[in-house]
Amino acid sequence: MRTTSHYDVKDNEKDLLIPALEGTRHALRAAQKEPSVKRVVVTSSFAAVMDFNRLSPETTFTHEDWNPATYDEAKKSDNPTFVYCASAFESPFCLGV
């Protein structure tokens, strides 16, 4: 199963952040309830590691890098790309279900 966020939003929290988090939570809860599911692999996109403050041709991002955006920053941002990237980072980390 693949979950993703859409990009056309009017309200950052209502249209993107909450659906990203809740979609991940719902999928994980459904997997927990299904006895045939033995493992879940959570993947994300480059958006989860991208740091807008470090973007340059000289920057190499690795497995040690994570997007530093916070939920509150994304909620208030007027940059749709920043909000999308924050949602890509936040949703895998709601794994506490």
Backbone as JSON Lines, residues from 0, in Angstrom:
{"i":0,"aa":"M","n":[0.84,-1.16,0.0],"ca":[0.0,0.0,0.0],"c":[0.9,1.23,0.0]}
{"i":1,"aa":"R","n":[0.49,2.23,-0.72],"ca":[1.24,3.48,-0.75],"c":[0.28,4.59,-0.34]}
{"i":2,"aa":"T","n":[0.73,5.41,0.6],"ca":[-0.05,6.59,0.95],"c":[0.76,7.81,0.56]}
{"i":3,"aa":"T","n":[0.1,8.86,0.23],"ca":[0.8,10.07,-0.17],"c":[-0.07,11.28,0.14]}
{"i":4,"aa":"S","n":[0.53,12.43,0.08],"ca":[-0.21,13.68,0.32],"c":[-0.45,14.38,-1.01]}
{"i":5,"aa":"H","n":[-1.57,15.04,-1.1],"ca":[-1.82,15.85,-2.3],"c":[-1.15,17.21,-2.11]}
{"i":6,"aa":"Y","n":[-1.11,17.97,-3.16],"ca":[-0.3,19.19,-3.14],"c":[-1.13,20.47,-3.18]}
{"i":7,"aa":"D","n":[-2.37,20.38,-3.58],"ca":[-3.21,21.57,-3.71],"c":[-3.99,21.78,-2.41]}
{"i":8,"aa":"V","n":[-3.5,22.7,-1.58],"ca":[-4.13,22.9,-0.27],"c":[-4.53,24.36,-0.07]}
{"i":9,"aa":"K","n":[-5.58,24.53,0.71],"ca":[-6.0,25.87,1.11],"c":[-5.7,26.1,2.58]}
{"i":10,"aa":"D","n":[-5.81,25.05,3.37],"ca":[-5.53,25.11,4.81],"c":[-4.47,24.04,5.1]}
{"i":11,"aa":"N","n":[-3.26,24.47,5.43],"ca":[-2.13,23.55,5.61],"c":[-2.45,22.4,6.55]}
{"i":12,"aa":"E","n":[-3.01,22.73,7.68],"ca":[-3.26,21.7,8.68],"c":[-4.4,20.78,8.26]}
{"i":13,"aa":"K","n":[-5.53,21.36,7.9],"ca":[-6.72,20.58,7.57],"c":[-6.56,19.77,6.28]}
{"i":14,"aa":"D","n":[-5.94,20.36,5.28],"ca":[-5.86,19.74,3.96],"c":[-4.62,18.86,3.74]}
{"i":15,"aa":"L","n":[-3.58,19.04,4.55],"ca":[-2.34,18.3,4.28],"c":[-1.75,17.62,5.51]}
{"i":16,"aa":"L","n":[-1.53,18.36,6.57],"ca":[-0.83,17.79,7.72],"c":[-1.66,16.72,8.44]}
{"i":17,"aa":"I","n":[-2.89,17.04,8.79],"ca":[-3.74,16.06,9.49],"c":[-4.0,14.84,8.6]}
{"i":18,"aa":"P","n":[-4.38,15.01,7.32],"ca":[-4.58,13.82,6.49],"c":[-3.33,12.95,6.35]}
{"i":19,"aa":"A","n":[-2.15,13.55,6.28],"ca":[-0.92,12.76,6.17],"c":[-0.71,11.92,7.42]}
{"i":20,"aa":"L","n":[-0.88,12.53,8.57],"ca":[-0.7,11.8,9.83],"c":[-1.78,10.75,10.03]}
{"i":21,"aa":"E","n":[-3.02,11.13,9.82],"ca":[-4.13,10.2,10.03],"c":[-4.12,9.06,9.02]}
{"i":22,"aa":"G","n":[-3.75,9.35,7.78],"ca":[-3.68,8.29,6.78],"c":[-2.66,7.23,7.16]}
{"i":23,"aa":"T","n":[-1.51,7.65,7.65],"ca":[-0.49,6.71,8.1],"c":[-0.98,5.93,9.3]}
{"i":24,"aa":"R","n":[-1.57,6.61,10.26],"ca":[-2.08,5.93,11.45],"c":[-3.15,4.89,11.1]}
{"i":25,"aa":"H","n":[-4.08,5.26,10.22],"ca":[-5.15,4.33,9.83],"c":[-4.57,3.08,9.17]}
{"i":26,"aa":"A","n":[-3.61,3.27,8.27],"ca":[-3.01,2.13,7.58],"c":[-2.29,1.22,8.57]}
{"i":27,"aa":"L","n":[-1.58,1.8,9.52],"ca":[-0.86,1.0,10.51],"c":[-1.8,0.28,11.47]}
{"i":28,"aa":"R","n":[-2.86,0.95,11.87],"ca":[-3.84,0.29,12.74],"c":[-4.52,-0.88,12.03]}
{"i":29,"aa":"A","n":[-4.82,-0.7,10.77],"ca":[-5.43,-1.79,9.99],"c":[-4.47,-2.96,9.89]}
{"i":30,"aa":"A","n":[-3.19,-2.67,9.68],"ca":[-2.19,-3.74,9.59],"c":[-2.07,-4.48,10.93]}
{"i":31,"aa":"Q","n":[-2.16,-3.75,12.04],"ca":[-2.09,-4.39,13.36],"c":[-3.24,-5.37,13.58]}
{"i":32,"aa":"K","n":[-4.39,-5.06,13.03],"ca":[-5.57,-5.89,13.24],"c":[-5.61,-7.12,12.33]}
{"i":33,"aa":"E","n":[-4.82,-7.11,11.29],"ca":[-4.86,-8.2,10.31],"c":[-3.79,-9.25,10.64]}
{"i":34,"aa":"P","n":[-4.2,-10.44,11.05],"ca":[-3.25,-11.47,11.45],"c":[-2.28,-11.9,10.35]}
{"i":35,"aa":"S","n":[-2.67,-11.75,9.1],"ca":[-1.77,-12.19,8.02],"c":[-0.63,-11.21,7.76]}
{"i":36,"aa":"V","n":[-0.71,-10.0,8.32],"ca":[0.37,-9.02,8.13],"c":[1.49,-9.34,9.11]}
{"i":37,"aa":"K","n":[2.64,-9.69,8.57],"ca":[3.79,-10.07,9.4],"c":[4.76,-8.92,9.61]}
{"i":38,"aa":"R","n":[4.79,-8.01,8.67],"ca":[5.71,-6.88,8.82],"c":[5.19,-5.72,7.99]}
{"i":39,"aa":"V","n":[5.58,-4.53,8.42],"ca":[5.23,-3.31,7.7],"c":[6.53,-2.57,7.43]}
{"i":40,"aa":"V","n":[6.71,-2.15,6.21],"ca":[7.88,-1.36,5.83],"c":[7.38,0.05,5.54]}
{"i":41,"aa":"V","n":[7.92,1.0,6.25],"ca":[7.52,2.39,6.05],"c":[8.62,3.08,5.25]}
{"i":42,"aa":"T","n":[8.24,3.63,4.13],"ca":[9.19,4.37,3.3],"c":[8.7,5.81,3.2]}
{"i":43,"aa":"S","n":[9.55,6.65,2.72],"ca":[9.17,8.04,2.54],"c":[9.86,8.56,1.29]}
{"i":44,"aa":"S","n":[9.9,9.85,1.15],"ca":[10.51,10.46,-0.03],"c":[11.67,11.35,0.4]}
{"i":45,"aa":"F","n":[12.34,11.9,-0.59],"ca":[13.43,12.84,-0.32],"c":[12.94,14.0,0.53]}
{"i":46,"aa":"A","n":[11.67,14.31,0.43],"ca":[11.1,15.42,1.2],"c":[11.31,15.22,2.7]}
{"i":47,"aa":"A","n":[11.4,13.97,3.15],"ca":[11.57,13.69,4.57],"c":[12.97,14.04,5.08]}
{"i":48,"aa":"V","n":[13.93,14.17,4.18],"ca":[15.29,14.52,4.61],"c":[15.7,15.92,4.18]}
{"i":49,"aa":"M","n":[14.96,16.5,3.28],"ca":[15.34,17.8,2.72],"c":[15.26,18.92,3.76]}
{"i":50,"aa":"D","n":[16.34,19.64,3.88],"ca":[16.42,20.79,4.78],"c":[16.52,22.04,3.91]}
{"i":51,"aa":"F","n":[15.49,22.84,3.89],"ca":[15.47,24.05,3.05],"c":[16.62,24.99,3.37]}
{"i":52,"aa":"N","n":[17.11,24.97,4.6],"ca":[18.2,25.86,4.99],"c":[19.55,25.4,4.47]}
{"i":53,"aa":"R","n":[19.63,24.15,4.0],"ca":[20.9,23.62,3.52],"c":[20.91,23.31,2.03]}
{"i":54,"aa":"L","n":[19.89,23.72,1.31],"ca":[19.82,23.42,-0.12],"c":[20.88,24.19,-0.89]}
{"i":55,"aa":"S","n":[21.73,23.46,-1.55],"ca":[22.73,24.03,-2.44],"c":[23.3,22.91,-3.28]}
{"i":56,"aa":"P","n":[23.92,23.23,-4.4],"ca":[24.52,22.18,-5.23],"c":[25.62,21.4,-4.5]}
{"i":57,"aa":"E","n":[26.2,21.98,-3.47],"ca":[27.28,21.33,-2.74],"c":[26.79,20.39,-1.64]}
{"i":58,"aa":"T","n":[25.5,20.43,-1.33],"ca":[24.98,19.64,-0.22],"c":[24.66,18.22,-0.66]}
{"i":59,"aa":"T","n":[25.13,17.26,0.13],"ca":[24.77,15.86,-0.06],"c":[24.0,15.42,1.17]}
{"i":60,"aa":"F","n":[22.79,14.97,0.97],"ca":[21.97,14.48,2.08],"c":[22.19,12.98,2.22]}
{"i":61,"aa":"T","n":[22.21,12.5,3.46],"ca":[22.43,11.09,3.73],"c":[21.35,10.55,4.66]}
{"i":62,"aa":"H","n":[21.5,9.31,5.06],"ca":[20.56,8.68,5.99],"c":[20.58,9.34,7.37]}
{"i":63,"aa":"E","n":[21.57,10.16,7.63],"ca":[21.66,10.85,8.92],"c":[20.91,12.18,8.93]}
{"i":64,"aa":"D","n":[20.45,12.62,7.79],"ca":[19.75,13.9,7.67],"c":[18.26,13.7,7.77]}
{"i":65,"aa":"W","n":[17.59,14.63,8.44],"ca":[16.14,14.64,8.52],"c":[15.65,16.06,8.36]}
{"i":66,"aa":"N","n":[14.52,16.19,7.76],"ca":[13.9,17.49,7.59],"c":[13.62,18.09,8.97]}
{"i":67,"aa":"P","n":[14.16,19.26,9.27],"ca":[13.98,19.85,10.6],"c":[12.66,20.59,10.79]}
{"i":68,"aa":"A","n":[11.82,20.61,9.78],"ca":[10.55,21.35,9.86],"c":[9.69,20.8,10.99]}
{"i":69,"aa":"T","n":[9.03,21.7,11.68],"ca":[8.11,21.28,12.73],"c":[6.67,21.39,12.23]}
{"i":70,"aa":"Y","n":[5.8,20.7,12.91],"ca":[4.38,20.74,12.58],"c":[3.88,22.18,12.62]}
{"i":71,"aa":"D","n":[4.25,22.91,13.66],"ca":[3.77,24.29,13.8],"c":[4.31,25.2,12.7]}
{"i":72,"aa":"E","n":[5.57,25.0,12.3],"ca":[6.12,25.8,11.2],"c":[5.36,25.52,9.92]}
{"i":73,"aa":"A","n":[5.08,24.25,9.67],"ca":[4.36,23.88,8.44],"c":[2.94,24.41,8.46]}
{"i":74,"aa":"K","n":[2.31,24.35,9.62],"ca":[0.94,24.83,9.76],"c":[0.83,26.31,9.39]}
{"i":75,"aa":"K","n":[1.86,27.09,9.71],"ca":[1.83,28.54,9.49],"c":[2.47,28.99,8.17]}
{"i":76,"aa":"S","n":[3.15,28.09,7.48],"ca":[3.94,28.46,6.3],"c":[3.06,28.84,5.11]}
{"i":77,"aa":"D","n":[3.58,29.75,4.29],"ca":[2.9,30.1,3.05],"c":[3.62,29.49,1.85]}
{"i":78,"aa":"N","n":[4.56,28.56,2.12],"ca":[5.31,27.88,1.08],"c":[4.77,26.45,0.95]}
{"i":79,"aa":"P","n":[3.99,26.15,-0.1],"ca":[3.38,24.83,-0.21],"c":[4.4,23.69,-0.29]}
{"i":80,"aa":"T","n":[5.56,23.94,-0.87],"ca":[6.59,22.89,-0.95],"c":[7.11,22.58,0.44]}
{"i":81,"aa":"F","n":[7.32,23.59,1.26],"ca":[7.77,23.4,2.63],"c":[6.74,22.58,3.42]}
{"i":82,"aa":"V","n":[5.47,22.89,3.25],"ca":[4.4,22.19,3.97],"c":[4.35,20.73,3.53]}
{"i":83,"aa":"Y","n":[4.44,20.49,2.23],"ca":[4.44,19.12,1.72],"c":[5.62,18.33,2.29]}
{"i":84,"aa":"C","n":[6.8,18.94,2.29],"ca":[7.98,18.25,2.83],"c":[7.83,17.97,4.31]}
{"i":85,"aa":"A","n":[7.25,18.89,5.04],"ca":[7.02,18.66,6.48],"c":[6.05,17.5,6.67]}
{"i":86,"aa":"S","n":[5.03,17.4,5.84],"ca":[4.08,16.29,5.98],"c":[4.74,14.96,5.65]}
{"i":87,"aa":"A","n":[5.68,14.97,4.73],"ca":[6.4,13.74,4.37],"c":[7.3,13.29,5.51]}
{"i":88,"aa":"F","n":[7.81,14.25,6.27],"ca":[8.66,13.92,7.41],"c":[7.81,13.48,8.61]}
{"i":89,"aa":"E","n":[6.77,14.2,8.88],"ca":[5.96,13.94,10.08],"c":[5.23,12.61,10.05]}
{"i":90,"aa":"S","n":[4.66,12.24,8.91],"ca":[3.79,11.07,8.91],"c":[4.5,9.75,9.25]}
{"i":91,"aa":"P","n":[5.73,9.48,8.81],"ca":[6.37,8.24,9.24],"c":[6.68,8.21,10.73]}
{"i":92,"aa":"F","n":[6.77,9.39,11.34],"ca":[7.12,9.44,12.76],"c":[5.92,9.39,13.69]}
{"i":93,"aa":"C","n":[4.75,9.13,13.14],"ca":[3.58,8.96,13.99],"c":[3.43,7.47,14.3]}
{"i":94,"aa":"L","n":[4.5,6.72,14.15],"ca":[4.43,5.26,14.26],"c":[4.02,4.76,15.64]}
{"i":95,"aa":"G","n":[3.93,5.64,16.62],"ca":[3.41,5.22,17.9],"c":[1.95,4.78,17.8]}
{"i":96,"aa":"V","n":[1.35,5.07,16.68],"ca":[-0.02,4.73,16.35],"c":[-0.89,5.04,17.55]}
